Short mmCIF file of C-alpha atoms in Angstrom, two decimals:
data_model
loop_
_atom_site.label_atom_id
_atom_site.label_comp_id
_atom_site.label_asym_id
_atom_site.label_seq_id
_atom_site.Cartn_x
_atom_site.Cartn_y
_atom_site.Cartn_z
CA UNK A 1 -5.74 -68.89 24.49
CA UNK A 2 -9.21 -70.42 24.91
CA UNK A 3 -12.40 -68.63 25.88
CA UNK A 4 -16.08 -69.45 26.19
CA UNK A 5 -19.21 -67.41 25.61
CA UNK A 6 -22.38 -67.77 27.64
CA UNK A 7 -25.47 -66.07 26.21
CA UNK A 8 -28.39 -65.54 28.56
CA UNK A 9 -32.05 -65.10 27.68
CA UNK A 10 -35.19 -67.11 27.14
CA UNK A 11 -35.73 -65.22 23.88
CA UNK A 12 -32.66 -66.96 22.46
CA UNK A 13 -33.94 -70.42 23.40
CA UNK A 14 -37.42 -69.70 22.04
CA UNK A 15 -36.04 -68.53 18.71
CA UNK A 16 -37.44 -65.03 19.14
CA UNK A 17 -33.95 -63.52 18.92
CA UNK A 18 -31.07 -64.84 16.84
CA UNK A 19 -27.74 -65.00 18.68
CA UNK A 20 -25.52 -62.85 16.48
CA UNK A 21 -23.36 -61.81 19.44
CA UNK A 22 -21.48 -65.11 19.64
CA UNK A 23 -20.69 -65.18 15.93
CA UNK A 24 -19.35 -61.64 16.04
CA UNK A 25 -17.29 -62.28 19.17
CA UNK A 26 -15.87 -65.46 17.67
CA UNK A 27 -14.49 -63.54 14.71
CA UNK A 28 -13.14 -60.62 16.71
CA UNK A 29 -11.58 -62.75 19.42
CA UNK A 30 -9.95 -65.09 16.89
CA UNK A 31 -8.32 -62.13 15.17
CA UNK A 32 -6.71 -61.29 18.51
CA UNK A 33 -5.35 -64.78 19.17
CA UNK A 34 -8.25 -65.94 21.37
CA UNK A 35 -10.12 -69.06 20.23
CA UNK A 36 -13.68 -69.77 21.37
CA UNK A 37 -13.83 -73.24 22.88
CA UNK A 38 -17.60 -73.38 23.41
CA UNK A 39 -20.76 -71.26 23.13
CA UNK A 40 -23.58 -71.94 25.59
CA UNK A 41 -27.08 -70.43 25.57
CA UNK A 42 -29.08 -70.61 28.79
CA UNK A 43 -32.31 -69.32 30.26
CA UNK A 44 -32.38 -66.28 32.50
CA UNK A 45 -32.43 -67.97 35.89
CA UNK A 46 -29.88 -68.19 38.67
CA UNK A 47 -29.30 -71.98 38.79
CA UNK A 48 -28.61 -72.10 35.03
CA UNK A 49 -26.21 -69.16 35.23
CA UNK A 50 -24.31 -70.69 38.14
CA UNK A 51 -24.14 -74.12 36.51
CA UNK A 52 -22.91 -72.67 33.22
CA UNK A 53 -20.23 -70.65 35.01
CA UNK A 54 -19.02 -73.59 37.06
CA UNK A 55 -18.86 -75.74 33.94
CA UNK A 56 -16.97 -73.17 31.86
CA UNK A 57 -14.46 -72.42 34.61
CA UNK A 58 -13.37 -76.06 34.56
CA UNK A 59 -12.10 -75.55 31.00
CA UNK A 60 -11.04 -71.99 30.23
CA UNK A 61 -9.62 -68.85 31.82
CA UNK A 62 -11.73 -66.27 29.96
CA UNK A 63 -15.54 -66.34 30.02
CA UNK A 64 -17.67 -63.73 28.27
CA UNK A 65 -21.35 -63.46 29.17
CA UNK A 66 -24.01 -61.43 27.38
CA UNK A 67 -27.60 -60.71 28.36
CA UNK A 68 -29.73 -60.46 31.45
CA UNK A 69 -28.57 -56.96 32.49
CA UNK A 70 -31.70 -54.94 31.70
CA UNK A 71 -33.79 -52.93 34.16
CA UNK A 72 -36.71 -55.37 34.42
CA UNK A 73 -37.34 -58.09 37.00
CA UNK A 74 -36.54 -60.92 34.61
CA UNK A 75 -32.95 -59.66 34.20
CA UNK A 76 -31.13 -61.32 37.10
CA UNK A 77 -27.57 -61.79 35.82
CA UNK A 78 -26.11 -58.97 37.93
CA UNK A 79 -27.70 -60.21 41.15
CA UNK A 80 -26.64 -63.78 40.41
CA UNK A 81 -23.03 -62.77 39.77
CA UNK A 82 -22.97 -60.68 42.95
CA UNK A 83 -24.00 -63.76 44.95
CA UNK A 84 -21.68 -66.06 43.02
CA UNK A 85 -18.58 -63.95 43.67
CA UNK A 86 -19.77 -62.89 47.14
CA UNK A 87 -19.72 -59.20 46.23
CA UNK A 88 -22.69 -57.32 47.72
CA UNK A 89 -24.47 -54.83 45.49
CA UNK A 90 -23.85 -51.17 46.24
CA UNK A 91 -24.68 -47.89 44.55
CA UNK A 92 -21.90 -46.67 42.27
CA UNK A 93 -22.23 -42.90 42.28
CA UNK A 94 -20.16 -42.38 39.13
CA UNK A 95 -22.31 -44.82 37.22
CA UNK A 96 -25.46 -43.21 38.61
CA UNK A 97 -24.33 -39.81 37.34
CA UNK A 98 -23.62 -41.29 33.91
CA UNK A 99 -27.01 -42.99 33.72
CA UNK A 100 -28.74 -39.79 34.83
CA UNK A 101 -26.90 -37.83 32.13
CA UNK A 102 -27.83 -40.48 29.58
CA UNK A 103 -31.56 -39.98 30.25
CA UNK A 104 -31.30 -36.19 30.51
CA UNK A 105 -29.46 -36.04 27.20
CA UNK A 106 -32.40 -37.77 25.53
CA UNK A 107 -35.10 -35.83 27.31
CA UNK A 108 -36.41 -38.96 29.03
CA UNK A 109 -37.52 -39.42 32.63
CA UNK A 110 -35.33 -41.74 34.71
CA UNK A 111 -37.35 -44.39 36.53
CA UNK A 112 -36.39 -46.15 39.78
CA UNK A 113 -35.60 -49.33 37.81
CA UNK A 114 -33.10 -47.35 35.76
CA UNK A 115 -31.51 -45.91 38.87
CA UNK A 116 -31.13 -49.46 40.18
CA UNK A 117 -28.84 -50.23 37.26
CA UNK A 118 -26.16 -48.26 39.11
CA UNK A 119 -26.26 -50.90 41.88
CA UNK A 120 -23.18 -52.98 41.06
CA UNK A 121 -21.17 -55.73 42.81
CA UNK A 122 -18.60 -54.24 45.18
CA UNK A 123 -15.15 -55.27 44.01
CA UNK A 124 -15.85 -55.90 40.34
CA UNK A 125 -14.28 -53.68 37.69
CA UNK A 126 -16.99 -51.60 36.05
CA UNK A 127 -16.73 -51.39 32.26
CA UNK A 128 -18.29 -48.08 31.14
CA UNK A 129 -21.05 -48.39 28.55
CA UNK A 130 -21.72 -44.97 26.95
CA UNK A 131 -24.20 -46.55 24.55
CA UNK A 132 -26.68 -47.67 27.20
CA UNK A 133 -27.49 -47.88 30.88
CA UNK A 134 -26.28 -51.43 31.67
CA UNK A 135 -22.60 -51.41 32.59
CA UNK A 136 -20.19 -54.20 31.80
CA UNK A 137 -18.60 -56.02 34.72
CA UNK A 138 -15.16 -57.63 34.99
CA UNK A 139 -14.57 -60.24 37.69
CA UNK A 140 -11.14 -61.69 38.45
CA UNK A 141 -10.65 -64.80 40.55
CA UNK A 142 -7.84 -67.24 41.33
CA UNK A 143 -9.70 -69.68 43.56
CA UNK A 144 -9.19 -72.63 41.18
CA UNK A 145 -5.43 -72.46 41.11
CA UNK A 146 -5.17 -70.10 38.15
CA UNK A 147 -6.20 -66.60 37.18
CA UNK A 148 -9.63 -66.47 35.58
CA UNK A 149 -11.69 -63.59 34.24
CA UNK A 150 -15.47 -63.52 33.90
CA UNK A 151 -16.94 -60.62 31.94
CA UNK A 152 -20.63 -59.75 31.90
CA UNK A 153 -21.99 -57.48 29.16
CA UNK A 154 -25.43 -56.37 27.95
CA UNK A 155 -27.01 -58.45 25.22
CA UNK A 156 -27.81 -55.51 22.92
CA UNK A 157 -25.33 -56.08 20.05
CA UNK A 158 -24.51 -52.40 19.59
CA UNK A 159 -23.61 -52.03 23.25
CA UNK A 160 -21.79 -55.37 23.52
CA UNK A 161 -19.60 -54.64 20.50
CA UNK A 162 -18.55 -51.28 21.90
CA UNK A 163 -17.59 -52.85 25.21
CA UNK A 164 -15.59 -55.65 23.58
CA UNK A 165 -13.61 -53.30 21.34
CA UNK A 166 -13.08 -50.43 23.78
CA UNK A 167 -12.88 -52.14 27.17
CA UNK A 168 -12.58 -55.92 27.04
CA UNK A 169 -9.89 -56.50 24.42
CA UNK A 170 -7.47 -53.84 25.71
CA UNK A 171 -7.75 -55.28 29.25
CA UNK A 172 -7.34 -58.88 28.05
CA UNK A 173 -4.27 -57.95 26.02
CA UNK A 174 -2.77 -56.28 29.08
CA UNK A 175 -3.45 -59.26 31.33
CA UNK A 176 -2.29 -62.03 28.96
CA UNK A 177 0.41 -62.26 26.32
CA UNK A 178 -1.57 -63.26 23.25
CA UNK A 179 -0.31 -64.59 19.92
CA UNK A 180 -1.26 -62.96 16.67
CA UNK A 181 -3.76 -64.99 14.66
CA UNK A 182 -3.83 -64.19 10.97
CA UNK A 183 -6.64 -65.34 8.65
CA UNK A 184 -7.32 -65.25 4.95
CA UNK A 185 -10.64 -66.31 3.48
CA UNK A 186 -11.57 -66.88 -0.15
CA UNK A 187 -14.93 -67.62 -1.75
CA UNK A 188 -15.43 -70.51 -4.16
CA UNK A 189 -18.52 -71.28 -6.21
CA UNK A 190 -19.73 -74.10 -8.39
CA UNK A 191 -17.96 -76.92 -6.55
CA UNK A 192 -18.98 -78.82 -3.44
CA UNK A 193 -16.91 -79.03 -0.28
CA UNK A 194 -15.91 -82.67 -0.82
CA UNK A 195 -14.91 -82.12 -4.46
CA UNK A 196 -12.91 -79.04 -3.55
CA UNK A 197 -11.15 -80.92 -0.77
CA UNK A 198 -10.26 -83.68 -3.23
CA UNK A 199 -8.65 -81.21 -5.65
CA UNK A 200 -6.39 -79.80 -2.95
CA UNK A 201 -5.92 -83.02 -0.99
CA UNK A 202 -2.13 -83.36 -1.30
CA UNK A 203 -1.58 -79.68 -0.55
CA UNK A 204 -3.88 -79.87 2.47
CA UNK A 205 -2.00 -82.81 3.98
CA UNK A 206 1.10 -80.65 4.37
CA UNK A 207 -0.62 -77.67 5.99
CA UNK A 208 -0.27 -78.72 9.63
CA UNK A 209 3.50 -79.18 9.24
CA UNK A 210 3.66 -75.53 8.17
CA UNK A 211 1.58 -74.42 11.12
CA UNK A 212 -1.46 -73.49 9.03
CA UNK A 213 -5.02 -74.65 9.67
CA UNK A 214 -7.87 -74.82 7.15
CA UNK A 215 -11.64 -74.55 7.54
CA UNK A 216 -14.31 -75.20 4.92
CA UNK A 217 -17.43 -73.07 5.41
CA UNK A 218 -20.11 -74.32 3.02
CA UNK A 219 -23.37 -72.61 2.10
CA UNK A 220 -25.83 -73.26 -0.76
CA UNK A 221 -23.84 -73.06 -3.99
CA UNK A 222 -20.62 -71.82 -2.43
CA UNK A 223 -17.79 -72.71 -0.06
CA UNK A 224 -15.65 -70.26 1.86
CA UNK A 225 -12.15 -71.51 2.61
CA UNK A 226 -10.30 -69.96 5.54
CA UNK A 227 -6.59 -70.41 6.26
CA UNK A 228 -5.23 -69.44 9.69
CA UNK A 229 -1.94 -69.32 11.54
CA UNK A 230 -0.97 -68.15 15.02
CA UNK A 231 2.38 -66.76 16.10
CA UNK A 232 3.91 -64.28 18.51
CA UNK A 233 5.34 -62.69 15.36
CA UNK A 234 2.62 -61.24 13.11
CA UNK A 235 4.87 -61.21 10.04
CA UNK A 236 5.58 -64.92 10.48
CA UNK A 237 1.87 -65.82 10.69
CA UNK A 238 1.08 -63.67 7.67
CA UNK A 239 3.87 -65.18 5.58
CA UNK A 240 2.84 -68.76 6.32
CA UNK A 241 -0.82 -68.11 5.44
CA UNK A 242 -0.02 -66.10 2.32
CA UNK A 243 2.29 -68.81 0.98
CA UNK A 244 -0.31 -71.50 1.62
CA UNK A 245 -3.06 -69.40 0.05
CA UNK A 246 -0.98 -68.78 -3.07
CA UNK A 247 -0.74 -72.55 -3.58
CA UNK A 248 -4.47 -73.03 -2.91
CA UNK A 249 -5.48 -70.41 -5.46
CA UNK A 250 -3.37 -72.11 -8.10
CA UNK A 251 -5.08 -75.44 -7.42
CA UNK A 252 -8.65 -74.15 -7.09
CA UNK A 253 -8.39 -72.05 -10.23
CA UNK A 254 -11.63 -70.69 -11.67
CA UNK A 255 -13.66 -72.03 -8.75
CA UNK A 256 -12.43 -69.02 -6.75
CA UNK A 257 -14.64 -65.99 -7.37
CA UNK A 258 -13.31 -63.77 -4.57
CA UNK A 259 -9.81 -63.78 -3.11
CA UNK A 260 -10.89 -62.13 0.14
CA UNK A 261 -13.70 -62.50 2.66
CA UNK A 262 -16.47 -60.77 0.72
CA UNK A 263 -19.77 -61.82 -0.83
CA UNK A 264 -20.15 -62.57 -4.52
CA UNK A 265 -22.04 -59.29 -4.91
CA UNK A 266 -19.22 -57.33 -3.28
CA UNK A 267 -16.65 -59.03 -5.49
CA UNK A 268 -18.70 -58.22 -8.59
CA UNK A 269 -19.20 -54.56 -7.70
CA UNK A 270 -15.47 -54.13 -7.09
CA UNK A 271 -14.59 -55.82 -10.37
CA UNK A 272 -17.05 -53.83 -12.48
CA UNK A 273 -15.95 -50.62 -10.78
CA UNK A 274 -12.32 -51.33 -11.65
CA UNK A 275 -13.31 -51.99 -15.26
CA UNK A 276 -15.66 -49.03 -15.57
CA UNK A 277 -18.41 -51.47 -16.59
CA UNK A 278 -22.13 -51.30 -15.85
CA UNK A 279 -24.93 -53.79 -15.20
CA UNK A 280 -28.68 -54.12 -15.57
CA UNK A 281 -30.96 -57.03 -14.66
CA UNK A 282 -34.18 -58.46 -16.06
CA UNK A 283 -35.68 -60.80 -13.49
CA UNK A 284 -38.69 -63.02 -13.43
CA UNK A 285 -38.38 -65.94 -11.00
CA UNK A 286 -35.80 -64.15 -8.83
CA UNK A 287 -38.14 -61.20 -8.35
CA UNK A 288 -35.39 -58.58 -8.10
CA UNK A 289 -33.13 -60.60 -5.80
CA UNK A 290 -30.08 -60.09 -8.04
CA UNK A 291 -30.65 -56.35 -8.03
CA UNK A 292 -31.14 -56.39 -4.26
CA UNK A 293 -27.87 -58.30 -3.73
CA UNK A 294 -25.90 -55.90 -5.90
CA UNK A 295 -27.43 -52.69 -4.53
CA UNK A 296 -26.83 -53.84 -0.94
CA UNK A 297 -23.12 -53.20 -1.61
CA UNK A 298 -21.80 -49.73 -0.87
CA UNK A 299 -20.67 -48.07 -4.08
CA UNK A 300 -22.92 -50.13 -6.32
CA UNK A 301 -24.41 -46.96 -7.81
CA UNK A 302 -21.22 -46.65 -9.85
CA UNK A 303 -21.99 -49.84 -11.76
CA UNK A 304 -25.69 -50.70 -11.42
CA UNK A 305 -28.12 -48.91 -13.73
CA UNK A 306 -31.45 -50.56 -12.97
CA UNK A 307 -33.69 -53.61 -13.01
CA UNK A 308 -36.92 -54.78 -14.59
CA UNK A 309 -38.88 -57.33 -12.57
CA UNK A 310 -40.84 -58.84 -15.43
CA UNK A 311 -42.95 -61.40 -13.64
CA UNK A 312 -45.88 -61.29 -16.03
CA UNK A 313 -45.46 -62.18 -19.69
CA UNK A 314 -47.02 -58.88 -20.70
CA UNK A 315 -44.26 -57.01 -18.87
CA UNK A 316 -41.60 -59.10 -20.60
CA UNK A 317 -43.07 -57.97 -23.92
CA UNK A 318 -43.75 -54.32 -23.04
CA UNK A 319 -40.68 -53.50 -20.93
CA UNK A 320 -38.05 -55.78 -22.44
CA UNK A 321 -39.18 -56.12 -26.06
CA UNK A 322 -39.50 -59.91 -25.84
CA UNK A 323 -41.13 -61.24 -28.98
CA UNK A 324 -44.57 -62.65 -28.01
CA UNK A 325 -44.00 -65.49 -30.45
CA UNK A 326 -41.09 -66.72 -28.29
CA UNK A 327 -43.39 -66.99 -25.29
CA UNK A 328 -46.16 -68.68 -27.28
CA UNK A 329 -43.79 -71.13 -28.96
CA UNK A 330 -41.30 -71.93 -26.18
CA UNK A 331 -42.96 -70.76 -22.99
CA UNK A 332 -41.74 -68.07 -20.60
CA UNK A 333 -39.20 -70.48 -19.09
CA UNK A 334 -37.03 -70.97 -22.13
CA UNK A 335 -33.73 -70.10 -23.72
CA UNK A 336 -35.28 -67.82 -26.31
CA UNK A 337 -37.23 -65.77 -23.77
CA UNK A 338 -34.47 -65.34 -21.21
CA UNK A 339 -32.01 -64.40 -23.99
CA UNK A 340 -34.42 -61.76 -25.27
CA UNK A 341 -34.90 -60.47 -21.70
CA UNK A 342 -31.17 -59.98 -21.23
CA UNK A 343 -30.81 -58.29 -24.62
CA UNK A 344 -33.77 -56.05 -23.91
CA UNK A 345 -32.41 -54.94 -20.54
CA UNK A 346 -28.95 -54.22 -21.93
CA UNK A 347 -30.32 -52.28 -24.88
CA UNK A 348 -32.86 -50.22 -22.93
CA UNK A 349 -30.45 -49.26 -20.13
CA UNK A 350 -27.31 -49.00 -22.21
CA UNK A 351 -25.15 -51.16 -19.96
CA UNK A 352 -22.04 -53.22 -20.51
CA UNK A 353 -23.71 -56.34 -19.14
CA UNK A 354 -27.22 -57.56 -18.38
CA UNK A 355 -28.38 -60.62 -16.46
CA UNK A 356 -31.78 -62.24 -16.89
CA UNK A 357 -33.69 -65.03 -15.13
CA UNK A 358 -36.86 -66.97 -15.90
CA UNK A 359 -37.80 -70.21 -14.21
CA UNK A 360 -40.02 -72.32 -12.00
CA UNK A 361 -38.83 -71.63 -8.47
CA UNK A 362 -41.49 -73.77 -6.83
CA UNK A 363 -42.99 -75.32 -4.94
CA UNK A 364 -45.69 -75.60 -7.63
CA UNK A 365 -45.93 -74.80 -11.32
CA UNK A 366 -43.76 -77.57 -12.68
CA UNK A 367 -44.53 -79.88 -15.60
CA UNK A 368 -42.96 -83.15 -16.76
CA UNK A 369 -41.04 -81.20 -19.40
CA UNK A 370 -40.11 -78.36 -17.04
CA UNK A 371 -40.11 -79.58 -13.45
CA UNK A 372 -39.77 -77.33 -10.42
CA UNK A 373 -36.20 -76.08 -10.25
CA UNK A 374 -35.87 -75.53 -14.00
CA UNK A 375 -34.41 -72.05 -14.31
CA UNK A 376 -32.98 -70.34 -17.36
CA UNK A 377 -30.41 -67.59 -16.92
CA UNK A 378 -28.83 -65.38 -19.57
CA UNK A 379 -25.91 -62.98 -19.72
CA UNK A 380 -25.73 -60.28 -22.38
CA UNK A 381 -22.27 -58.82 -23.05
CA UNK A 382 -20.60 -56.66 -25.71
CA UNK A 383 -19.42 -59.94 -27.27
CA UNK A 384 -22.82 -61.59 -27.49
CA UNK A 385 -25.43 -63.28 -25.29
CA UNK A 386 -25.37 -66.73 -23.74
CA UNK A 387 -28.02 -68.69 -21.87
CA UNK A 388 -27.82 -71.61 -19.44
CA UNK A 389 -30.37 -73.92 -17.91
CA UNK A 390 -30.08 -74.69 -14.20
CA UNK A 391 -31.61 -77.86 -12.75
CA UNK A 392 -32.17 -77.11 -9.09
CA UNK A 393 -34.34 -78.57 -6.32
CA UNK A 394 -37.86 -78.02 -5.04
CA UNK A 395 -37.23 -75.44 -2.29
CA UNK A 396 -38.27 -72.01 -3.53
CA UNK A 397 -35.98 -69.99 -1.29
CA UNK A 398 -32.90 -72.07 -2.03
CA UNK A 399 -33.67 -71.99 -5.75
CA UNK A 400 -33.74 -68.19 -5.76
CA UNK A 401 -30.58 -68.04 -3.65
CA UNK A 402 -28.73 -70.47 -5.89
CA UNK A 403 -29.85 -68.65 -9.03
CA UNK A 404 -28.64 -65.30 -7.76
CA UNK A 405 -25.25 -66.79 -6.87
CA UNK A 406 -24.94 -68.57 -10.24
CA UNK A 407 -25.66 -65.32 -12.06
CA UNK A 408 -23.22 -63.24 -10.04
CA UNK A 409 -20.44 -65.84 -10.33
CA UNK A 410 -21.02 -66.21 -14.06
CA UNK A 411 -20.66 -62.48 -14.58
CA UNK A 412 -17.53 -62.32 -12.39
CA UNK A 413 -15.82 -64.99 -14.49
CA UNK A 414 -16.98 -63.42 -17.74
CA UNK A 415 -15.86 -59.92 -16.78
CA UNK A 416 -12.47 -61.27 -15.71
CA UNK A 417 -12.08 -63.06 -19.03
CA UNK A 418 -13.02 -59.95 -21.01
CA UNK A 419 -10.54 -57.92 -18.96
CA UNK A 420 -7.79 -60.39 -19.83
CA UNK A 421 -8.56 -60.27 -23.56
#
């Protein structure tokens, strides 16, 4: 089944608000056998809303709209939909009582503009929104020769998500017989999309005959690979995807750092937790970004001991016991210094592993011998310490991002290898 999303609001078009609603809905709808055909963002005015609706109704049977349902004058979605479906606005007493209770429960005065939110199109199905004061609205029509549903929801993500999960999906599943869509996603690192595709080329050519689709989702330094299948029988879809994924994993080999849809940091925390291992970091050019990535994962306290952000050379010496002669002889961005940083962090915090970084992230600071993007990383383990030199680009943010990913992936592969020993 195909659906479209229409997001409404000038703040989206001006870049003041990022549209996370559509991405979230795409994932949730796909997992229920509903594929998004198109996402459209429009300004909050009646002609644009009407034009977007007319356009979408030529293509799909299910249209989900978010935004434009607030209490202020610039929120005109409700009035526009009432005119569009020729349903005059009227006061819904049940909704009014709920809105009144919402304000009373928070000790807030209810203004006339809030009361007006209980004015809803006569004939639409009201979708209760216990998280806010803007109700969802469900419109059904068959004036184009087929049943169509248009759903209007508030743009606040917290409220929209509740409506989709508690009201929209159960009603859609009742109205239409939907197939089960099963997905599996894995994370690869250290290989580009085109090179990865080349490795699995022959396998990929046979996917469609097995009713499995593939998507490559690249990001700096990594590629997510998603396999999907749809069927009225969930077990059938799952079996087809699992068999295809088993073959992919065998072909992709060590490039795969996570066999499920998680970040590299999540994969690392799970692996170290299983092994009972611990980690510390000593960071210069990454400024604590590795530590931030790891500690953003729930449960990371079981494996992460601490970090030293040794930006200045004096801190490298005082906090990590780096020999000053290494810095004077080789410079802070060097194999000797980053190795000493990793060893110092591991020794001082008593961890199984320690990661260290020192480099020239940019955009300035480079030299002919060490241009911008030259970054040394080191990994200290119970079996010894290794260092690597990365040659990245000139964008500071991407350099930090790539370095963090390289470090996490390196430790994942190393910890796996040690576990297999």
